[in-house]
Short mmCIF file of C-alpha atoms and ligand atoms in Angstrom, two decimals:
data_model
loop_
_atom_site.label_atom_id
_atom_site.label_comp_id
_atom_site.label_asym_id
_atom_site.label_seq_id
_atom_site.Cartn_x
_atom_site.Cartn_y
_atom_site.Cartn_z
CA UNK A 1 128.61 199.63 -9.51
CA UNK A 2 125.55 200.91 -11.23
CA UNK A 3 126.67 202.60 -14.42
CA UNK A 4 123.57 201.78 -16.44
CA UNK A 5 122.13 205.16 -15.69
CA UNK A 6 125.24 206.99 -16.77
CA UNK A 7 124.40 207.27 -20.42
CA UNK A 8 127.12 208.37 -22.73
CA UNK A 9 125.72 208.17 -26.22
CA UNK A 10 128.53 210.35 -27.61
CA UNK A 11 131.15 207.61 -27.39
CA UNK A 12 131.01 205.03 -30.17
CA UNK A 13 130.67 201.52 -28.86
CA UNK A 14 131.79 199.63 -31.93
CA UNK A 15 133.89 201.84 -34.13
CA UNK A 16 137.60 202.08 -34.91
CA UNK A 17 137.82 205.29 -32.86
CA UNK A 18 138.06 203.33 -29.65
CA UNK A 19 141.01 201.17 -30.66
CA UNK A 20 143.41 203.86 -29.62
CA UNK A 21 141.74 204.28 -26.26
CA UNK A 22 142.83 202.42 -23.11
CA UNK A 23 139.28 201.78 -21.93
CA UNK A 24 135.97 200.13 -22.59
CA UNK A 25 132.31 201.07 -22.95
CA UNK A 26 130.86 199.56 -19.79
CA UNK A 27 127.14 198.97 -19.46
CA UNK A 28 127.32 197.50 -15.91
CA UNK A 29 129.91 196.01 -13.54
CA UNK A 30 128.61 193.95 -10.66
CA UNK A 31 129.20 191.03 -8.26
CA UNK A 32 126.92 188.02 -8.50
CA UNK A 33 126.80 184.22 -8.91
CA UNK A 34 127.64 182.86 -12.29
CA UNK A 35 124.18 181.83 -13.40
CA UNK A 36 124.94 179.76 -16.48
CA UNK A 37 127.12 176.85 -17.60
CA UNK A 38 129.66 174.61 -16.00
CA UNK A 39 130.64 177.29 -13.43
CA UNK A 40 127.04 177.99 -12.35
CA UNK A 41 126.98 179.05 -8.69
CA UNK A 42 130.52 180.45 -8.56
CA UNK A 43 130.84 184.00 -7.08
CA UNK A 44 132.08 186.16 -9.89
CA UNK A 45 132.57 189.80 -10.89
CA UNK A 46 130.80 190.60 -14.14
CA UNK A 47 132.07 193.22 -16.54
CA UNK A 48 129.44 193.92 -19.24
CA UNK A 49 130.69 195.83 -22.25
CA UNK A 50 128.30 197.64 -24.60
CA UNK A 51 127.94 197.10 -28.32
CA UNK A 52 127.15 193.93 -30.35
CA UNK A 53 127.60 192.84 -33.89
CA UNK A 54 124.33 190.75 -33.72
CA UNK A 55 120.77 191.57 -32.75
CA UNK A 56 119.08 188.46 -31.20
CA UNK A 57 115.38 189.21 -30.90
CA UNK A 58 115.40 187.75 -27.32
CA UNK A 59 118.57 189.52 -26.16
CA UNK A 60 118.32 189.89 -22.34
CA UNK A 61 120.83 192.72 -22.48
CA UNK A 62 118.88 195.09 -24.72
CA UNK A 63 120.95 198.08 -23.62
CA UNK A 64 124.17 196.59 -24.96
CA UNK A 65 122.83 195.61 -28.35
CA UNK A 66 119.58 197.20 -29.60
CA UNK A 67 120.05 200.41 -27.65
CA UNK A 68 123.72 200.52 -26.55
CA UNK A 69 124.17 202.44 -23.33
CA UNK A 70 127.38 202.81 -21.39
CA UNK A 71 129.84 204.79 -19.36
CA UNK A 72 133.37 204.93 -20.74
CA UNK A 73 135.85 203.46 -18.19
CA UNK A 74 139.60 203.42 -18.26
CA UNK A 75 141.09 199.92 -17.67
CA UNK A 76 142.64 201.02 -14.33
CA UNK A 77 139.20 202.03 -13.03
CA UNK A 78 137.68 198.75 -14.17
CA UNK A 79 140.46 196.84 -12.43
CA UNK A 80 139.99 198.86 -9.22
CA UNK A 81 136.27 198.11 -9.26
CA UNK A 82 136.89 194.40 -9.81
CA UNK A 83 139.45 194.25 -7.01
CA UNK A 84 137.00 195.90 -4.58
CA UNK A 85 135.05 192.62 -4.69
CA UNK A 86 136.19 189.45 -2.92
CA UNK A 87 136.16 187.14 -5.92
CA UNK A 88 138.62 184.94 -7.89
CA UNK A 89 136.43 184.67 -11.00
CA UNK A 90 135.76 187.46 -13.53
CA UNK A 91 133.20 187.14 -16.28
CA UNK A 92 133.69 189.41 -19.29
CA UNK A 93 130.44 189.69 -21.19
CA UNK A 94 128.35 192.11 -23.17
CA UNK A 95 127.10 192.84 -25.78
CA UNK A 96 129.92 191.15 -27.56
CA UNK A 97 133.07 191.68 -25.53
CA UNK A 98 135.46 190.42 -28.22
CA UNK A 99 134.47 193.34 -30.49
CA UNK A 100 136.73 195.55 -28.45
CA UNK A 101 140.56 195.63 -28.76
CA UNK A 102 140.82 196.72 -25.10
CA UNK A 103 139.14 193.51 -23.91
CA UNK A 104 142.51 191.76 -24.62
CA UNK A 105 144.38 194.25 -22.42
CA UNK A 106 141.80 193.81 -19.68
CA UNK A 107 142.06 190.01 -19.86
CA UNK A 108 145.89 190.19 -19.74
CA UNK A 109 145.76 192.44 -16.64
CA UNK A 110 143.28 190.05 -15.01
CA UNK A 111 145.52 187.03 -15.80
CA UNK A 112 148.56 188.84 -14.30
CA UNK A 113 146.52 189.37 -11.13
CA UNK A 114 145.63 185.67 -10.92
CA UNK A 115 141.96 185.81 -11.82
CA UNK A 116 140.11 183.00 -13.55
CA UNK A 117 138.51 184.61 -16.64
CA UNK A 118 135.45 183.55 -18.42
CA UNK A 119 134.46 185.29 -21.69
CA UNK A 120 130.81 185.10 -22.73
CA UNK A 121 130.80 185.36 -26.52
CA UNK A 122 128.61 184.71 -29.51
CA UNK A 123 131.54 183.01 -31.20
CA UNK A 124 131.83 185.22 -34.24
CA UNK A 125 135.15 186.86 -33.25
CA UNK A 126 138.42 185.24 -32.29
CA UNK A 127 141.04 187.09 -30.29
CA UNK A 128 144.35 185.91 -28.79
CA UNK A 129 143.93 186.58 -25.04
CA UNK A 130 144.37 184.80 -21.68
CA UNK A 131 140.88 183.26 -21.47
CA UNK A 132 140.39 180.38 -19.09
CA UNK A 133 136.85 179.52 -20.22
CA UNK A 134 135.44 180.57 -23.59
CA UNK A 135 131.73 180.36 -22.95
CA UNK A 136 130.57 180.28 -26.54
CA UNK A 137 126.92 180.77 -27.38
CA UNK A 138 126.52 180.33 -31.14
CA UNK A 139 123.34 181.90 -32.40
CA UNK A 140 120.72 179.69 -34.03
CA UNK A 141 118.25 180.73 -36.74
CA UNK A 142 115.61 181.00 -34.02
CA UNK A 143 117.50 184.08 -32.73
CA UNK A 144 117.01 186.11 -35.91
CA UNK A 145 115.00 189.33 -35.57
CA UNK A 146 112.38 188.90 -38.27
CA UNK A 147 109.78 191.66 -38.74
CA UNK A 148 107.41 189.56 -36.62
CA UNK A 149 110.02 189.27 -33.81
CA UNK A 150 111.62 192.67 -33.77
CA UNK A 151 111.84 194.06 -30.21
CA UNK A 152 111.59 197.61 -31.57
CA UNK A 153 108.32 197.06 -33.43
CA UNK A 154 106.60 199.07 -30.71
CA UNK A 155 108.21 202.44 -31.58
CA UNK A 156 107.63 204.85 -28.69
CA UNK A 157 105.99 208.06 -29.94
CA UNK A 158 105.90 211.52 -28.53
CA UNK A 159 102.60 211.68 -26.74
CA UNK A 160 102.11 215.31 -27.83
CA UNK A 161 102.10 214.73 -31.61
CA UNK A 162 102.36 211.04 -32.19
CA UNK A 163 105.69 211.45 -33.96
CA UNK A 164 108.64 209.06 -33.29
CA UNK A 165 110.83 210.32 -30.50
CA UNK A 166 114.18 210.06 -32.27
CA UNK A 167 115.34 210.66 -35.88
CA UNK A 168 115.25 207.34 -37.80
CA UNK A 169 112.85 205.78 -35.28
CA UNK A 170 110.24 205.51 -37.97
CA UNK A 171 112.38 202.87 -39.74
CA UNK A 172 112.96 200.88 -36.59
CA UNK A 173 111.08 197.74 -35.72
CA UNK A 174 110.44 196.33 -39.18
CA UNK A 175 113.15 193.70 -39.12
CA UNK A 176 115.90 195.87 -40.64
CA UNK A 177 118.55 193.83 -38.70
CA UNK A 178 117.31 190.44 -40.09
CA UNK A 179 119.71 190.12 -43.00
CA UNK A 180 122.83 191.40 -41.18
CA UNK A 181 122.14 189.12 -38.17
CA UNK A 182 121.56 186.12 -40.35
CA UNK A 183 124.74 186.82 -42.43
CA UNK A 184 127.01 187.20 -39.33
CA UNK A 185 125.64 184.85 -36.70
CA UNK A 186 127.91 181.86 -37.56
CA UNK A 187 131.65 182.14 -38.39
CA UNK A 188 133.00 178.63 -38.51
CA UNK A 189 136.65 179.79 -38.59
CA UNK A 190 136.20 181.87 -35.45
CA UNK A 191 134.32 179.04 -33.65
CA UNK A 192 137.11 176.54 -34.55
CA UNK A 193 139.85 178.87 -33.37
CA UNK A 194 138.02 179.52 -30.07
CA UNK A 195 137.56 175.81 -29.28
CA UNK A 196 141.13 175.03 -30.38
CA UNK A 197 142.79 177.69 -28.21
CA UNK A 198 140.70 177.78 -25.05
CA UNK A 199 138.93 175.65 -22.51
CA UNK A 200 135.36 176.05 -23.79
CA UNK A 201 131.66 175.29 -23.47
CA UNK A 202 129.16 175.54 -26.24
CA UNK A 203 125.94 176.98 -24.82
CA UNK A 204 122.97 176.98 -27.11
CA UNK A 205 119.83 178.98 -26.37
CA UNK A 206 116.98 176.62 -27.04
CA UNK A 207 113.22 177.18 -27.28
CA UNK A 208 111.93 173.84 -28.60
CA UNK A 209 112.74 170.75 -30.60
CA UNK A 210 112.88 172.73 -33.80
CA UNK A 211 116.30 174.02 -32.78
CA UNK A 212 117.88 170.58 -32.51
CA UNK A 213 118.64 169.75 -36.17
CA UNK A 214 120.53 173.01 -36.50
CA UNK A 215 122.56 172.29 -33.37
CA UNK A 216 123.49 168.84 -34.63
CA UNK A 217 124.48 170.23 -38.09
CA UNK A 218 126.57 172.96 -36.50
CA UNK A 219 128.34 170.48 -34.26
CA UNK A 220 129.09 168.25 -37.26
CA UNK A 221 130.57 171.20 -39.09
CA UNK A 222 132.59 172.33 -36.09
CA UNK A 223 133.93 168.81 -35.45
CA UNK A 224 135.03 168.78 -39.04
CA UNK A 225 136.63 172.23 -38.90
CA UNK A 226 138.39 172.07 -35.48
CA UNK A 227 141.53 170.15 -34.58
CA UNK A 228 140.30 169.28 -31.05
CA UNK A 229 137.60 166.88 -29.93
CA UNK A 230 134.20 168.33 -29.06
CA UNK A 231 132.46 166.04 -26.67
CA UNK A 232 128.67 166.00 -26.12
CA UNK A 233 129.63 166.91 -22.58
CA UNK A 234 130.99 170.25 -23.87
CA UNK A 235 127.46 171.10 -25.24
CA UNK A 236 124.95 172.73 -23.02
CA UNK A 237 121.33 173.45 -23.81
CA UNK A 238 120.04 176.63 -22.11
CA UNK A 239 116.31 177.50 -22.02
CA UNK A 240 115.37 180.72 -23.77
CA UNK A 241 113.92 183.15 -21.26
CA UNK A 242 114.90 186.49 -19.74
CA UNK A 243 112.21 186.25 -17.03
CA UNK A 244 110.95 183.62 -14.62
CA UNK A 245 107.60 183.52 -16.42
CA UNK A 246 109.22 182.77 -19.76
CA UNK A 247 111.58 180.16 -18.28
CA UNK A 248 108.64 178.43 -16.76
CA UNK A 249 107.45 177.83 -20.34
CA UNK A 250 110.74 176.65 -21.86
CA UNK A 251 112.87 174.91 -19.19
CA UNK A 252 111.20 171.54 -18.84
CA UNK A 253 111.06 171.15 -22.62
CA UNK A 254 114.68 172.00 -22.94
CA UNK A 255 115.71 169.69 -20.02
CA UNK A 256 113.84 166.87 -21.76
CA UNK A 257 115.76 167.61 -25.00
CA UNK A 258 119.10 167.50 -23.09
CA UNK A 259 118.28 164.06 -21.83
CA UNK A 260 117.00 162.88 -25.22
CA UNK A 261 120.13 164.02 -27.06
CA UNK A 262 122.76 163.34 -24.35
CA UNK A 263 123.82 166.97 -23.98
CA UNK A 264 124.05 168.94 -20.73
CA UNK A 265 121.33 171.22 -19.46
CA UNK A 266 122.24 174.56 -17.87
CA UNK A 267 119.84 176.48 -15.75
CA UNK A 268 119.67 180.28 -15.66
CA UNK A 269 120.24 180.51 -11.95
CA UNK A 270 120.30 184.32 -11.84
CA UNK A 271 116.85 184.47 -13.47
CA UNK A 272 115.46 181.94 -10.99
CA UNK A 273 116.94 183.93 -8.07
CA UNK A 274 116.52 187.52 -9.19
CA UNK A 275 114.25 187.47 -12.26
CA UNK A 276 115.35 190.20 -14.73
CA UNK A 277 116.70 192.69 -12.21
CA UNK A 278 119.75 194.66 -13.51
CA UNK A 279 123.17 193.90 -12.08
CA UNK A 280 122.40 190.30 -11.29
C1 SAM B 1 123.78 188.81 -23.38
S1 SAM B 1 124.83 187.54 -24.00
C2 SAM B 1 126.41 188.41 -24.07
C3 SAM B 1 127.49 187.53 -24.63
C4 SAM B 1 127.44 187.26 -26.12
N1 SAM B 1 126.99 188.33 -26.87
C5 SAM B 1 126.59 186.02 -26.35
O1 SAM B 1 125.47 186.13 -26.91
O2 SAM B 1 127.05 184.96 -25.99
C6 SAM B 1 125.06 186.49 -22.58
C7 SAM B 1 124.42 185.13 -22.59
O3 SAM B 1 122.99 185.36 -22.43
C8 SAM B 1 122.34 184.52 -23.39
N2 SAM B 1 121.01 185.03 -23.64
C9 SAM B 1 120.71 186.26 -24.02
N3 SAM B 1 119.34 186.43 -24.06
C10 SAM B 1 118.85 185.23 -23.66
C11 SAM B 1 117.51 184.78 -23.46
N4 SAM B 1 116.38 185.55 -23.69
N5 SAM B 1 117.37 183.54 -22.96
C12 SAM B 1 118.41 182.74 -22.71
N6 SAM B 1 119.70 183.11 -22.89
C13 SAM B 1 119.87 184.34 -23.32
C14 SAM B 1 123.29 184.51 -24.56
O4 SAM B 1 123.06 183.39 -25.42
C15 SAM B 1 124.66 184.35 -23.87
O5 SAM B 1 124.90 183.00 -23.53
N1 2KA B 2 124.42 185.95 -12.80
C1 2KA B 2 124.66 186.05 -14.10
N2 2KA B 2 125.29 184.98 -14.73
C2 2KA B 2 125.56 185.21 -16.03
N3 2KA B 2 126.27 184.33 -16.83
C3 2KA B 2 126.41 184.91 -18.01
C4 2KA B 2 125.77 186.12 -18.03
C5 2KA B 2 125.80 187.08 -19.16
O1 2KA B 2 124.96 187.95 -19.27
O2 2KA B 2 126.67 186.90 -19.98
C6 2KA B 2 125.26 186.33 -16.78
C7 2KA B 2 124.50 187.32 -16.09
O3 2KA B 2 124.02 188.38 -16.66
N4 2KA B 2 124.22 187.15 -14.76
S1 SF4 B 3 124.81 188.08 -29.47
FE1 SF4 B 3 124.60 188.22 -27.25
S2 SF4 B 3 124.58 190.44 -26.72
FE2 SF4 B 3 124.41 190.28 -28.99
S3 SF4 B 3 122.23 190.45 -29.31
FE3 SF4 B 3 122.65 188.21 -29.13
S4 SF4 B 3 122.41 187.70 -26.96
FE4 SF4 B 3 122.48 189.93 -27.12
MG1 MG B 4 122.98 187.80 -18.66
#
């Protein structure tokens, strides 16, 4: 269901106002193959909520984070849309889906209907919900939107007068999210709770060998903090790249790192198949 064009900028994506509402800000809802992780290749319905507490410079879902765009959908409508597809697996993603109270109600309704649920999360928020696979992608320092790597540095201007198109746009693009992203990207207590309570995978976005010491440090800290074992097999390295061209630059390097360190490698099957097309 293409809802990406149904822009509702009036409804807050990440404020308390929504907690009383039995619905979610939905950026897109579609049927595809799971492209990442241990369930890669499994036909799944994807529910992509809008709104994120982080701002990775490389985010492949720009319209859920940097420029949140969505249609408001009641849970019943979301469930009807999911049930219209012939799938056993549902992937709840975003943005950051665990920002939203109503994600719990959706997961409960899916569980009652017998679906396998995967939640794609950055690992900064824990919620108690029926989650079969917590697909956790903790964000490394290399994700931080520095002034040099701010996707909004090219501020679109009004062609008539050269002025920024929207109020406040003049301040965008100079790394104003850097400190907030850096402060919030790792929450060890939330990570420990997620791995303790759910079946999980830890899926790191990797560009090159410089990312590895931080992954090893984070794993050591998490193994210390959590009451459950974290096997190297639970750790997946995923090449950074939202397009085929970019993946062609990163994937062999990342595959070599997976072999060197004894972690798993995960492809980005959907990017190989459909590049950066929406609803894939
Ligand atoms: C858009 S995020 C949404 C879920 C959650 N916010 C998170 O980051 O895990 C879905 C997945 O895409 C990954 N991702 C986003 N941009 C990427 C990129 N340019 N290259 C590789 N993976 C990317 C994230 O790390 C995450 O595993
Ligand atoms: N096909 C496909 N597989 C995915 N696995 C995780 C995704 C996500 O954006 O969370 C994703 C996605 O966007 N598309
Ligand atoms: S945490 Fe996920 S949705 Fe949020 S900006 Fe990073 S990749 Fe995008
Ligand atoms: Mg994706």
